[in-house]
Tab-separated table of C-alpha atoms in Angstrom:
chain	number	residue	atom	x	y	z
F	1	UNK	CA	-94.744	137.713	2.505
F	2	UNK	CA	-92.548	137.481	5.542
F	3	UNK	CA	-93.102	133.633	5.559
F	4	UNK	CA	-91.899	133.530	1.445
F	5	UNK	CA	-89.047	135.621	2.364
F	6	UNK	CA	-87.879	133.492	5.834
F	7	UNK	CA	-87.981	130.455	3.215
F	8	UNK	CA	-86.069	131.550	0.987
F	9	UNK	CA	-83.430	132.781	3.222
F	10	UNK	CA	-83.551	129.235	4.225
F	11	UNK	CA	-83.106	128.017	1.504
F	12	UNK	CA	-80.172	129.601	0.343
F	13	UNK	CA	-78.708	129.254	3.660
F	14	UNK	CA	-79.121	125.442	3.378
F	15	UNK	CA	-77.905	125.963	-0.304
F	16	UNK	CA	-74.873	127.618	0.691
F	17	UNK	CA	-73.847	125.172	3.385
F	18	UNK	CA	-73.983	122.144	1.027
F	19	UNK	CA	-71.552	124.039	-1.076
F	20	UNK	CA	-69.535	124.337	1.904
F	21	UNK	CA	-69.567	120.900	2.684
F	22	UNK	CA	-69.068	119.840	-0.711
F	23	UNK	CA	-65.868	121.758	-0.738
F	24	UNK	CA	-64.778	120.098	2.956
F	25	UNK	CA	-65.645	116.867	1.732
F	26	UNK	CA	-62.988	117.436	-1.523
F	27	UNK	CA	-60.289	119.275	0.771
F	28	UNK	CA	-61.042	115.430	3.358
F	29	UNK	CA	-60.583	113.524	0.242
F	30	UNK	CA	-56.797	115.233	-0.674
F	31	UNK	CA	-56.371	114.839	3.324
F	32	UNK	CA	-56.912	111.158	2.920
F	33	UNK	CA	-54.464	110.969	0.101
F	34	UNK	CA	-51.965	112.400	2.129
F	35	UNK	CA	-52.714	110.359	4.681
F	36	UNK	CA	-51.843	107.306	2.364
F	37	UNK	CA	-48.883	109.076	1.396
F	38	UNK	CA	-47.578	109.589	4.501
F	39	UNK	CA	-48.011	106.002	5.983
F	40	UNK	CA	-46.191	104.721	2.765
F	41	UNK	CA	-43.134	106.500	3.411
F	42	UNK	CA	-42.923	105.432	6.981
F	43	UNK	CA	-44.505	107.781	8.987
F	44	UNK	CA	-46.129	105.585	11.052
F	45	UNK	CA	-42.504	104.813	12.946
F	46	UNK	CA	-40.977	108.458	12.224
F	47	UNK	CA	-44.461	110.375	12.772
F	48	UNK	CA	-46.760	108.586	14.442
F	49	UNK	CA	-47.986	111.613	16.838
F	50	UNK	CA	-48.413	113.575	13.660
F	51	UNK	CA	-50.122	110.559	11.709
F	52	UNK	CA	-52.467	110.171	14.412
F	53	UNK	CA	-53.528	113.753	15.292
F	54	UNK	CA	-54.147	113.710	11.476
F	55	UNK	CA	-56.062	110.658	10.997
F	56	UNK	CA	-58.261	112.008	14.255
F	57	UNK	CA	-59.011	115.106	13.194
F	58	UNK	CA	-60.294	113.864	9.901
F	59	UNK	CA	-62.743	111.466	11.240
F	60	UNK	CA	-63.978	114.274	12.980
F	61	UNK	CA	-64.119	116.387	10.642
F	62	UNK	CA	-66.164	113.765	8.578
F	63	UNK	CA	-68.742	113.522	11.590
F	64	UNK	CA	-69.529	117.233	11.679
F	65	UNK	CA	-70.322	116.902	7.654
F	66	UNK	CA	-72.337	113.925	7.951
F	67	UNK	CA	-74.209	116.132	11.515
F	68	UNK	CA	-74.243	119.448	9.052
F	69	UNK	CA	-71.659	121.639	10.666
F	70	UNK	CA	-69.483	122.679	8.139
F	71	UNK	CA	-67.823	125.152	10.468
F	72	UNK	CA	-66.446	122.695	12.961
F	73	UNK	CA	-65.940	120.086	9.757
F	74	UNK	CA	-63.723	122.706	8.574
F	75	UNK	CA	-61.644	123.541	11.656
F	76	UNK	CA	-61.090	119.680	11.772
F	77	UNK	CA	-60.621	118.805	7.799
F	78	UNK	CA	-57.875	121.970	8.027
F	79	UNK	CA	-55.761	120.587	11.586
F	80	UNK	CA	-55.733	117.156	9.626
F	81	UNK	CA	-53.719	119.276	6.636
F	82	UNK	CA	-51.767	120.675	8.941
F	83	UNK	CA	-50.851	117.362	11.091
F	84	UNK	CA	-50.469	115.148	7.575
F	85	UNK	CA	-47.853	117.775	6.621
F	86	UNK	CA	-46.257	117.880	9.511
F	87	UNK	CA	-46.177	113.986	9.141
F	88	UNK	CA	-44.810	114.003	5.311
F	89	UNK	CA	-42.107	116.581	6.490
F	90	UNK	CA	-40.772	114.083	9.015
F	91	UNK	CA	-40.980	111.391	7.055
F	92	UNK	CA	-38.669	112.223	4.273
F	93	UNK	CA	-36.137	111.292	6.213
F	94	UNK	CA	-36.676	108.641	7.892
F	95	UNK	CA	-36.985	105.966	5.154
């Protein structure tokens, strides 16, 4: 009984982290966009700093998916947001 019940704890713990990642996978994908975004209206020469940081944390936050920790795949998909806005921000003016 204790066996059934450590299994399906399991289970549902594994269950809940691929919904997890499944959701930090989507919020990467926008992230990318963004990123595309912000390199087309020239924030590689206004923002480069903030284009960086951004495309950084998002390949990191792809590793911890692809190694199964969505907690540290979040913290990284959500600086990426952060820095890619930062980067769109600056970038309005500059072109």
């Amino acid at each position: 009984m204790r066996r059934e019940a450590a299994l399906a704890a399991l289970g549902l713990a594994l269950l809940a982290g691929c919904a997890t990642g499944g959701k930090i996978q989507r919020n990467a994908e926008v992230v990318k966009g963004d990123l595309e975004k912000a390199r087309k209206s020239g924030a590689t020469r206004c923002a480069p700093r903030e284009l960086a940081l951004a495309e950084a944390e998002l390949d990191f936050g792809r590793a911890e998916i692809d190694h199964g920790n969505p907690g540290a795949a979040a913290d990284h998909v959500r600086r990426a947001e952060q820095q890619v806005k930062r980067a769109l921000e600056l970038s309005k003016s500059c072109a």
